[in-house]
Coordinates of C-alpha atoms in Angstrom, one line a residue:
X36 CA -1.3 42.5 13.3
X37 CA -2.2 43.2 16.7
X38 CA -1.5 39.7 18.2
X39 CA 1.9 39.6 15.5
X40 CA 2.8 42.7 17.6
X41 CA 1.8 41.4 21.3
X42 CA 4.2 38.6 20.4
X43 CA 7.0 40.9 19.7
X44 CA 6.7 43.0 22.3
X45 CA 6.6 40.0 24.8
X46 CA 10.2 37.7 23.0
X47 CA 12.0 41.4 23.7
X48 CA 11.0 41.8 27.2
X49 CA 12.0 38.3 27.7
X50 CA 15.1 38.0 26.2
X51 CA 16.8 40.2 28.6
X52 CA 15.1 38.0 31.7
X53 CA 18.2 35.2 32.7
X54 CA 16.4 32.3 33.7
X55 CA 19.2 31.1 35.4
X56 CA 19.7 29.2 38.8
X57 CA 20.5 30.6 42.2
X58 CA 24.6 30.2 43.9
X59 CA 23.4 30.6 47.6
X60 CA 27.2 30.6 47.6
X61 CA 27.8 34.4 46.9
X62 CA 25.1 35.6 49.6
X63 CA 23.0 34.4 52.2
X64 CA 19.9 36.5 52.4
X65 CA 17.1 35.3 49.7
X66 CA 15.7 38.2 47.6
X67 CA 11.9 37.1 47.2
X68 CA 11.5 39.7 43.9
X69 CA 13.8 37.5 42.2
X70 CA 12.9 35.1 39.9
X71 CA 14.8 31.7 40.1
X72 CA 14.0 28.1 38.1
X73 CA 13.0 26.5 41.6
X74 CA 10.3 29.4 42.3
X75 CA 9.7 30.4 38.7
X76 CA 7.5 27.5 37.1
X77 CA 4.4 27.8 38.8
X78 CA 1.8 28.7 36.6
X79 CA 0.5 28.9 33.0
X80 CA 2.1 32.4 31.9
X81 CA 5.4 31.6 33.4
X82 CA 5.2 28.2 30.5
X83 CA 4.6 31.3 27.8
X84 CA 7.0 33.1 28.7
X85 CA 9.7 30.9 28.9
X86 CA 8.8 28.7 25.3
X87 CA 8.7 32.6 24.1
X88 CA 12.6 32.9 24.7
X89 CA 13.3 30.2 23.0
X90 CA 12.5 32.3 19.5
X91 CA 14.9 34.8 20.5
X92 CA 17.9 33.3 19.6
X93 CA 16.7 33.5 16.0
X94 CA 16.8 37.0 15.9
X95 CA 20.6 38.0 16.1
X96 CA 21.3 35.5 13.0
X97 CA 19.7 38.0 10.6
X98 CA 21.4 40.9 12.3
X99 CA 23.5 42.6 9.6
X100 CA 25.8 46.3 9.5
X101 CA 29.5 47.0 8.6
X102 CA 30.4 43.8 10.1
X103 CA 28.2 41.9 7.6
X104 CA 25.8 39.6 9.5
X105 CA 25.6 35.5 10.6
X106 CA 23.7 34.4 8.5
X107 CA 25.8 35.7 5.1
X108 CA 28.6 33.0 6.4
X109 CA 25.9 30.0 4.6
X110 CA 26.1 32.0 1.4
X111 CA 29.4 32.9 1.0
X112 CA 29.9 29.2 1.2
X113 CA 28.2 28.5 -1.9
X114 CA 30.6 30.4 -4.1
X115 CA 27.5 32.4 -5.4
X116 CA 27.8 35.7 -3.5
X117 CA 30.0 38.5 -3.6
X118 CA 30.5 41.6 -1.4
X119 CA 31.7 45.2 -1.4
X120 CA 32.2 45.5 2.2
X121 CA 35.7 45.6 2.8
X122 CA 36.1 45.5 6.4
X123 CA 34.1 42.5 6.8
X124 CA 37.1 39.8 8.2
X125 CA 34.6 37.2 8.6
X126 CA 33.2 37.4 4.8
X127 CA 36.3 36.9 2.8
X128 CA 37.3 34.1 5.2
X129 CA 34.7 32.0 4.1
X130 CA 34.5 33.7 0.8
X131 CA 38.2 32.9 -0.2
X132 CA 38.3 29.4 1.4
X133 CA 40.5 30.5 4.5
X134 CA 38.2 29.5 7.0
X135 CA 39.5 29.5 11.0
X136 CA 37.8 28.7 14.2
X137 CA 38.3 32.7 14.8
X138 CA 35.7 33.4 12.4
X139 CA 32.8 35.2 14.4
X140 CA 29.8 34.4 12.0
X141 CA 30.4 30.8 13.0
X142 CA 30.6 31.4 17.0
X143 CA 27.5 33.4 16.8
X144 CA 25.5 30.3 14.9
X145 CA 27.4 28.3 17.8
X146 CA 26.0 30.5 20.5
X147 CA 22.4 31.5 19.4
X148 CA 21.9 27.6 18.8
X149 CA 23.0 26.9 22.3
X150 CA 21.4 29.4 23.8
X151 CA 18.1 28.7 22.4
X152 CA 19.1 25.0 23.0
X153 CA 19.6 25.8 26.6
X154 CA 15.9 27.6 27.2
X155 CA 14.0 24.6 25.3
X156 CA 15.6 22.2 27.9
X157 CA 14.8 24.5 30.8
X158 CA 11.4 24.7 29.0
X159 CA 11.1 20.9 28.6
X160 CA 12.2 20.2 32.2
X161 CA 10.3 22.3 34.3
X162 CA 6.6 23.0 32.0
X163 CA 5.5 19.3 32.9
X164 CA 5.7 20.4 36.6
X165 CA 3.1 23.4 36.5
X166 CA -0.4 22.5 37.2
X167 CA -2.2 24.3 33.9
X168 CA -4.6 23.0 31.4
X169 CA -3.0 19.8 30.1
X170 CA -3.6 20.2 26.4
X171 CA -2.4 23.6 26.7
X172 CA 0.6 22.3 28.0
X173 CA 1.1 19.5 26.0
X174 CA 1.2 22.5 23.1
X175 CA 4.4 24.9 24.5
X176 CA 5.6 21.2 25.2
X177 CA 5.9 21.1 21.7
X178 CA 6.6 24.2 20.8
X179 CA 10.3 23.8 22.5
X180 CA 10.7 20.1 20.9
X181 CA 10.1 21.6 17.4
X182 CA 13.3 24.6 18.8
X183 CA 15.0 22.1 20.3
X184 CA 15.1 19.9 17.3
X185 CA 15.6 23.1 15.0
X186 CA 19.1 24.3 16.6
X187 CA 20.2 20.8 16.6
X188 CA 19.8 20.7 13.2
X189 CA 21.5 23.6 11.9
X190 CA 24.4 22.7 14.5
X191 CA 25.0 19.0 13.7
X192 CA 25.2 20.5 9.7
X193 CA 27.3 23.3 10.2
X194 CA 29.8 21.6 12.9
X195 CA 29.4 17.8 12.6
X196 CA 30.2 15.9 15.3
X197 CA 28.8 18.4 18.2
X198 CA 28.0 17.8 22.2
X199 CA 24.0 16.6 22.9
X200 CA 22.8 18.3 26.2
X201 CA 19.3 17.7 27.3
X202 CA 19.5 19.2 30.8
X203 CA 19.4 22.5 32.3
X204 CA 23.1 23.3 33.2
X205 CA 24.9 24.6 35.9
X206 CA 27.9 24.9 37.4
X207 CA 27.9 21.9 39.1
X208 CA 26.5 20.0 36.1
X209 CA 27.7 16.8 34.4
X210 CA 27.0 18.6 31.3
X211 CA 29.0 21.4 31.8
X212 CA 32.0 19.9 29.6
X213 CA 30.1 17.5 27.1
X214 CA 32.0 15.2 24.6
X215 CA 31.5 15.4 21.1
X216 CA 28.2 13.2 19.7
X217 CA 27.8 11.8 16.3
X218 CA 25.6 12.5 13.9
X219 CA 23.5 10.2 14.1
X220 CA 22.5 10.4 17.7
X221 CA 22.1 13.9 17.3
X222 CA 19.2 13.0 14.6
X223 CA 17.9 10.0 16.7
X224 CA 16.8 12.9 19.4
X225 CA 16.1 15.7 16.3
X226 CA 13.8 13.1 15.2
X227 CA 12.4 11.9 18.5
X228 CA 11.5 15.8 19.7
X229 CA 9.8 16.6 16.6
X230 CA 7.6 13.4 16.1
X231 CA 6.5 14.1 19.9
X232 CA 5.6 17.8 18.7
X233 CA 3.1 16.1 15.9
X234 CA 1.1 14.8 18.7
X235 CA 0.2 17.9 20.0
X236 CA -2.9 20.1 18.9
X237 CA -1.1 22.7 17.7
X238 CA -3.5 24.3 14.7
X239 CA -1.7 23.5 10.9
X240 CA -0.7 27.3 10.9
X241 CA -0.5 30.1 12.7
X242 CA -0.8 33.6 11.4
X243 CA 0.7 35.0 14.9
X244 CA 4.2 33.0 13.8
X245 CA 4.0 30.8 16.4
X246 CA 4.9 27.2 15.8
X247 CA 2.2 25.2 13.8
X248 CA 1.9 21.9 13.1
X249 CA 2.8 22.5 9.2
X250 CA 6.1 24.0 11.1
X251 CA 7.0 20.7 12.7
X252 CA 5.9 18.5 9.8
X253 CA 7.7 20.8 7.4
X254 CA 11.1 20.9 9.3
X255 CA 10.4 16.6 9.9
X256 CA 10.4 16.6 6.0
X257 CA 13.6 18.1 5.3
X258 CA 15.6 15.9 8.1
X259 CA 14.9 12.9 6.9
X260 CA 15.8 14.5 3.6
X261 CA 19.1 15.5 4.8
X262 CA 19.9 12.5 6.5
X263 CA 18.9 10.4 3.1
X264 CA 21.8 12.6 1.9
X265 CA 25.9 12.7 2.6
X266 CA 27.2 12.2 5.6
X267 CA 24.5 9.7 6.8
X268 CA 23.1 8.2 3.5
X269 CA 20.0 6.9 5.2
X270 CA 18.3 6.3 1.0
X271 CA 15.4 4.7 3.0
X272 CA 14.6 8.4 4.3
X273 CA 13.4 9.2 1.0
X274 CA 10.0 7.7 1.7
X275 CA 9.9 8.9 4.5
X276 CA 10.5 12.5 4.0
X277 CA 8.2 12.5 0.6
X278 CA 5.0 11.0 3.1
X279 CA 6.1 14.0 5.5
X280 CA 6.3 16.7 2.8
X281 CA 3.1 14.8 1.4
X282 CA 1.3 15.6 4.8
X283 CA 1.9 19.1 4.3
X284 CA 0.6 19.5 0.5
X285 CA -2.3 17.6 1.0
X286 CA -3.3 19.7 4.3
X287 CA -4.0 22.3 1.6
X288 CA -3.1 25.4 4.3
X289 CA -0.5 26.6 1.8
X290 CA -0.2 27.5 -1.4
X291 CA 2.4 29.8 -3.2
X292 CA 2.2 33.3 -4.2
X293 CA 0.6 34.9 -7.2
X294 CA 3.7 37.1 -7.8
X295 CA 7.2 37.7 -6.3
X296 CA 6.2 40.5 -4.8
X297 CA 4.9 39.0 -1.7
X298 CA 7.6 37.6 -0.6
X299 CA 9.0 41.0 0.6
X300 CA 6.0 42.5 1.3
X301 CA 5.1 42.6 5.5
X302 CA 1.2 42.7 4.9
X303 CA 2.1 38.8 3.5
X304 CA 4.2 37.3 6.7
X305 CA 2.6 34.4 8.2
X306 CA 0.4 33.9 5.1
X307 CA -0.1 32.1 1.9
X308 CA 3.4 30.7 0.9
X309 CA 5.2 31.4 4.2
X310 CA 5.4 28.5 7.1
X311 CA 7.3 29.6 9.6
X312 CA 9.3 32.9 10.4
X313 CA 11.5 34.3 12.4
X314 CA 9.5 37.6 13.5
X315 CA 9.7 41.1 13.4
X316 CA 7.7 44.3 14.1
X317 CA 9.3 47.7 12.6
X318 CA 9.9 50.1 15.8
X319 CA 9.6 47.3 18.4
X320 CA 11.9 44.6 16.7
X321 CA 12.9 45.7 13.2
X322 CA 14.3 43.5 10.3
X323 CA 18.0 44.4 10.5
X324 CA 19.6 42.5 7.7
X325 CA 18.4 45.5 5.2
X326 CA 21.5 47.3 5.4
X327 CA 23.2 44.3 3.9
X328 CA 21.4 44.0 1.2
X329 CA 22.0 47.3 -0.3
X330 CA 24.9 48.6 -2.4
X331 CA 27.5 50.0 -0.7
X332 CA 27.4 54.0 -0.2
X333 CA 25.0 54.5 -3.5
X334 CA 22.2 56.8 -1.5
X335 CA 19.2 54.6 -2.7
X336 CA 17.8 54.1 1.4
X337 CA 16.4 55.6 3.9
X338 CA 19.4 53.6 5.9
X339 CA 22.3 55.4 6.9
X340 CA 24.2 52.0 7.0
X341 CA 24.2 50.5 3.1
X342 CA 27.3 48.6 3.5
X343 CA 27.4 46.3 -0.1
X344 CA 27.4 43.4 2.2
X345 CA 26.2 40.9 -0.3
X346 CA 25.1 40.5 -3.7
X347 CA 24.9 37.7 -6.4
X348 CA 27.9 36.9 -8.8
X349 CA 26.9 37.9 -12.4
X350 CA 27.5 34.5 -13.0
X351 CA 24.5 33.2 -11.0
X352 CA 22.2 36.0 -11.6
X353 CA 22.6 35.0 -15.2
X354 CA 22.5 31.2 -14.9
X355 CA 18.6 31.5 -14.6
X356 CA 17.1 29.9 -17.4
X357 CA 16.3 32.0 -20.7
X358 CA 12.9 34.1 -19.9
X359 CA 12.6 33.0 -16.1
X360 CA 10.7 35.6 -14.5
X361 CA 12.8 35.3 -11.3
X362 CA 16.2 36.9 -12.9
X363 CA 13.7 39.8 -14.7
X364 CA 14.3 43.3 -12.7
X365 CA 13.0 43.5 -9.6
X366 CA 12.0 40.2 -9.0
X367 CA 14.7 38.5 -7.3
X368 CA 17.3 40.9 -8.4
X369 CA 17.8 44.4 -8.6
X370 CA 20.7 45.9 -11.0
X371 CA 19.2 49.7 -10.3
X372 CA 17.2 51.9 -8.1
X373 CA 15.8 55.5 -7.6
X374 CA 17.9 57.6 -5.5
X375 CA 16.6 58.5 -1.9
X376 CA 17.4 62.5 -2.6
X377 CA 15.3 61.9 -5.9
X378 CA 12.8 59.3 -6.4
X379 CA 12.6 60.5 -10.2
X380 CA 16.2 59.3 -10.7
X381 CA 17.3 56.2 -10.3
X382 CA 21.5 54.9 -10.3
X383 CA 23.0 51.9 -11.7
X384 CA 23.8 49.1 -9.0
X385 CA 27.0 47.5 -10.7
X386 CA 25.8 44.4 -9.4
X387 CA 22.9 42.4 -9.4
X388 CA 21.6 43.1 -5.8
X389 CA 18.6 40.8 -3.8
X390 CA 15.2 42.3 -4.3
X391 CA 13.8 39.2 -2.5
X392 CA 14.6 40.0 1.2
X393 CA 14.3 44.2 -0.2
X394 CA 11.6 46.0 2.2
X395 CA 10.8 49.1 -0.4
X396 CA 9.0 50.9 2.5
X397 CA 11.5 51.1 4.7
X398 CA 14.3 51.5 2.1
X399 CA 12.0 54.3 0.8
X400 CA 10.8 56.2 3.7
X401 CA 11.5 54.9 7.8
X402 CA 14.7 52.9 7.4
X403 CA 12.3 50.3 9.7
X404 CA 11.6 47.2 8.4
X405 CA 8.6 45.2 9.4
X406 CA 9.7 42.4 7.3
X407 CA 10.0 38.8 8.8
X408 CA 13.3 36.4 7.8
X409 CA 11.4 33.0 6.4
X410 CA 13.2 30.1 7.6
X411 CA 10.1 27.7 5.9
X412 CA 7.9 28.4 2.7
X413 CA 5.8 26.5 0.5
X414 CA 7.7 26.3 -2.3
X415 CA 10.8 24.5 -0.8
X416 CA 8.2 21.9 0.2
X417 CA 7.0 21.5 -3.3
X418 CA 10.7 20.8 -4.2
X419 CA 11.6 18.5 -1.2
X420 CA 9.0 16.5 -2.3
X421 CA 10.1 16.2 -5.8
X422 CA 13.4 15.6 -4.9
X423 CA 12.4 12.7 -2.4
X424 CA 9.5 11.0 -3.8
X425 CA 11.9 10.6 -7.3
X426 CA 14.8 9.2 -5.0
X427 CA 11.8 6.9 -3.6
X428 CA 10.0 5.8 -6.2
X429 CA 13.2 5.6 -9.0
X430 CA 11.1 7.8 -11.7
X431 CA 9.8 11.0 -11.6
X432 CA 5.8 10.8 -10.3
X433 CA 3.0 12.4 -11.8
X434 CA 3.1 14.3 -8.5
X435 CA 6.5 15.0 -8.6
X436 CA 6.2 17.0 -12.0
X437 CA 3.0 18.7 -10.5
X438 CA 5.2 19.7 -7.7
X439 CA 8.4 21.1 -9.4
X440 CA 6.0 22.5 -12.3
X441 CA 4.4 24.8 -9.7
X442 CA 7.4 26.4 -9.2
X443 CA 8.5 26.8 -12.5
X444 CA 5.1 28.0 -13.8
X445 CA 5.0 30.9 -11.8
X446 CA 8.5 31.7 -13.4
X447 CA 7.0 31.6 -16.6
X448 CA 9.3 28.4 -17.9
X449 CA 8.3 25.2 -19.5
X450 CA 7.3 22.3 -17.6
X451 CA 9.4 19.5 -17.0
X452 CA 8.6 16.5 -18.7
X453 CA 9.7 12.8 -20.2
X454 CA 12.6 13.3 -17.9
X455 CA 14.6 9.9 -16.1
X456 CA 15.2 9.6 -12.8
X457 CA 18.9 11.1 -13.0
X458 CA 17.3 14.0 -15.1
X459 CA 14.9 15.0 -13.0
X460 CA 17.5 14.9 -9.9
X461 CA 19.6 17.1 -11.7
X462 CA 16.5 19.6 -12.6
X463 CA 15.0 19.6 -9.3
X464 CA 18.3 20.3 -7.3
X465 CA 19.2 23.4 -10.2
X466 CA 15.5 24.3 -9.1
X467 CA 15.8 24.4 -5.7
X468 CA 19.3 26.3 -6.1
X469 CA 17.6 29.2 -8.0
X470 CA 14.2 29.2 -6.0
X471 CA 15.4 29.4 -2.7
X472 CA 18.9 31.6 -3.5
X473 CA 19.5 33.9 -0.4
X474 CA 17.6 31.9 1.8
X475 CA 20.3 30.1 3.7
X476 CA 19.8 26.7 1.9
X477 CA 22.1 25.7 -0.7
X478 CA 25.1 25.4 1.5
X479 CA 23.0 22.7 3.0
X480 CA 22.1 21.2 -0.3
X481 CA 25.6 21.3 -1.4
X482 CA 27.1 19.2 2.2
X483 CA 24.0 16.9 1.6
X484 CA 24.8 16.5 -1.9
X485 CA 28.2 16.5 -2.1
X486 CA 27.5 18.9 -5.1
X487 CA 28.2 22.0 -6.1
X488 CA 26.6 24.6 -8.6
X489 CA 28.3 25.6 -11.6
X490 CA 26.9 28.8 -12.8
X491 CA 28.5 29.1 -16.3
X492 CA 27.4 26.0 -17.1
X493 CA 24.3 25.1 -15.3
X494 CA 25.4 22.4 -14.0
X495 CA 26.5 20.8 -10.7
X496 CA 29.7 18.7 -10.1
X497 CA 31.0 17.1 -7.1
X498 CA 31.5 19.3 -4.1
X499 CA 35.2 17.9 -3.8
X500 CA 37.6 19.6 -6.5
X501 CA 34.8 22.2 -7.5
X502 CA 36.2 26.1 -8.1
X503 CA 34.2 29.0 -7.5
X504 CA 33.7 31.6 -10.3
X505 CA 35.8 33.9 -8.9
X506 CA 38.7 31.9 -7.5
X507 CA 39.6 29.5 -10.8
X508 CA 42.7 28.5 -8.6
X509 CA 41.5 27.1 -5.6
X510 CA 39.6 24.0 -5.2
X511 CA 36.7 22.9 -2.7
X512 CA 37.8 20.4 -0.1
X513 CA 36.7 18.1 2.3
X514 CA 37.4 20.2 4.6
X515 CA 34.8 22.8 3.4
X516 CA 32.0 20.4 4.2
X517 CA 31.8 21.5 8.2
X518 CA 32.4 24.8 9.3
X519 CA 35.0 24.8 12.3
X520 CA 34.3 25.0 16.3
X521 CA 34.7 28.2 17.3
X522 CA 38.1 28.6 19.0
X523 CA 36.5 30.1 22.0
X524 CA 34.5 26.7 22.4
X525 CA 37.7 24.4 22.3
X526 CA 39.4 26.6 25.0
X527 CA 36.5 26.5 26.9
X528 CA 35.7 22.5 27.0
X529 CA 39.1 20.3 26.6
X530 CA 36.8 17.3 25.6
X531 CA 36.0 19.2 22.3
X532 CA 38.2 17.4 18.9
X533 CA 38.2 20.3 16.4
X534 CA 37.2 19.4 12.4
X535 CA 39.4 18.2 10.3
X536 CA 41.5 20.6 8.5
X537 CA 41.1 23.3 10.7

């Protein structure tokens, strides 16, 4: 906990340091105290440092009060969330198929991506110059290729055609106004930083929630997943992401939880199930998406914000199969609570809220939360190699049961079996839709599917034409498939062609 805690400390110190370049325009005299990208890069803890802001930009995506939070924009997308918070603009834009390019959930994925974009290229360019142990450096190397690679990919999902900059900018830079790439060279370099990260010695995990190697092999696995999928439809992937997935299962470093519990429970980050995390530390960097999570104004938290901000549908909350331990109180759901004035009584909800992401400690007592966001856990490995090796092989594997069964034995439901290959599809993408609810994942499913969940009937149809539970009149679009440039960016950079439809 100690090292978890170092590592904290040392991302919030450094994310208010600008790495930036000198203008020897504004002023003539050189101020030796300050730190500059020509004078910075000169020894081993200056290569830290700088790979340790690249984490940063994960932090603000969980960051959640009256305003909701960034990450709730890849969930209201799903049709499978719903909200008390009234004042929340950006919510019901996305909620109610209204998108725009104003939307701020959307500019802050856009700006956090870049941002931590940015660092790994400054990281990229300048650690190769630093005379320090080689392997070492070989290591925060590929600890900024695996960043690199990870903003990419969220970007090129969310916005589509997006720019590719590799360089440090400034503002004399070529860069400084980039055009639009496709998608597929924005995978050819996703794919090229994170099969140089493999070579490193990076250790298979690390309980400090650094990057590992199960990180980079994990997050390999689901791009070649995704581009196997809409819009690339790269089927040879399949293979290729079921021998990456593969890699990871057979390394035998992870294995999932006993019970649900764990996976809100702090003593648990880094361990067992979980693969990589974006990390916190109550009273130094605390989890701030609690106040989200929890129903709007009921007195049930230590929080003085409880701002309703999301909460399944009833329909989804229900669509679990009959007796699946994962819709039973308190595991993934919550429909009641004690009250914080009185821990004896307890209020109805209304609504089924998300015990997954729920921190009781800090709900019950410091309104603190030591909790880490998991971007990467076991169990969505176990179902991306289900899903791929089926796609693969054209029948469902031995393997491929074993790996989807795990899942569905800890919920207490019946194994799959005697399924065909377009069977099993079906089942393992309804599995991944219930297992990893919440998680910021089924939007992606959905674009790479071009499905969509129907709760009421269990079943998925296409993504074009599909009505969410709660708006029976209004239909899912193309359009809905990217999210739109911010409006700030297109004002900003005239080579920038906005997404259809917006």
């Amino acid at each position: 906990m100690k090292t978890y805690k170092n590592f904290i400390r040392t991302v919030v110190v450094l994310s208010a340091i600008s790495l930036t370049s000198a203008c020897s325009d504004f002023l003539d005299e050189e101020d030796e105290s300050n730190f500059t990208t020509d004078t910075y890069f000169t020894k081993a803890e200056h290569a830290e440092s700088a790979v340790n802001g690249i984490y940063e930009p994960l932090v603000p995506i969980t960051n959640s009060g009256f305003g909701g939070g960034t990450w709730l924009m890849l969930e209201f997308a799903t049709g499978l969330a719903n909200t008390s918070l009234g004042q929340a603009t950006n919510i019901y834009l996305v909620k109610d198929l209204i998108n725009n390019s104003d939307n701020g959930y959307g500019n802050s994925f856009w700006t956090e991506y870049y941002t931590g974009i940015s660092r790994a290229n400054l990281a990229i360019e300048k650690i190769p110059e630093i005379n320090m142990d080689e392997t070492e450096k070989q290591n925060y190397l590929a600890e900024a290729k695996f960043f690199r690679a990870y903003y990419y990919f969220g970007l090129v999902r969310m916005f589509g055609n997006i720019p590719i900059i590799t360089n440090s900018v400034d503002l004399g830079s070529e860069q400084l106004y980039p055009e639009q790439a496709s998608p597929e060279a924005v995978y050819d370099l996703i794919i090229s930083d994170l099969t140089e990260a493999e070579s490193s010695s990076l250790p298979w995990r690390d309980e400090s929630g650094r990057v590992s190697l199960g990180a980079i092999k994990t997050l390999l696995a689901d791009v070649y997943l995704t581009m196997a999928g809409y819009p690339l439809q790269k089927t040879e992937n399949y293979q290729l992401a079921a021998n990456k997935a593969k890699e990871v299962i057979d390394s035998a470093q992870y294995t999932i939880f006993d019970s649900y519990d764990d996976l809100h429970d702090p003593a648990t980050k880094n361990t067992g199930e979980y693969i990589f995390m974006t990390q916190f530390a109550a009273n130094i960097q605390s989890a701030n998406w609690q106040p989200a999570i929890l129903p709007y104004n009921l007195g049930i938290s230590a929080y003085s914000a409880q701002t309703g901000g999301i909460f399944s549908t009833n329909e989804f909350a229900n669509s679990y199969e009959t007796d699946d331990k994962r819709a039973q109180e308190k595991q993934f759901y919550f429909t009641s609570y004690s009250l914080e004035a009185d821990r004896n009584d307890s209020i109805n909800l209304g609504a089924p809220y998300i015990f997954k992401h729920f921190d009781i400690q800090a709900n019950e007592e410091s309104a603190q939360s030591d909790l880490n966001w998991c971007i990467y856990r076991y169990s969505d490995v176990l179902l991306m190699y289900a899903e791929a090796t089926n796609e693969a092989e054209g029948t469902p594997s031995t393997e491929a049961y074993n790996a989807i069964n795990q899942i569905r034995q800890r919920a207490e439901i019946p194994d799959l079996t005697g399924l065909s290959q377009d069977e099993f599809r079906e089942a393992v993408r309804i599995e991944r839709i219930h297992e990893l609810s919440f998680e910021n994942k089924t939007w992606y499913d959905m674009a790479r599917w071009r499905k969509a969940y129907n709760p009421e009937t269990n079943q998925l149809e296409d993504f074009v034409g599909h009505n969410f539970s709660y708006l029976p009149n209004k239909a899912l679009t193309e359009r809905e498939l990217l999210f739109p440039i911010p409006t700030s960016e297109m004002q900003n950079n005239p080579n920038l062609v906005q997404n259809s439809g917006y």
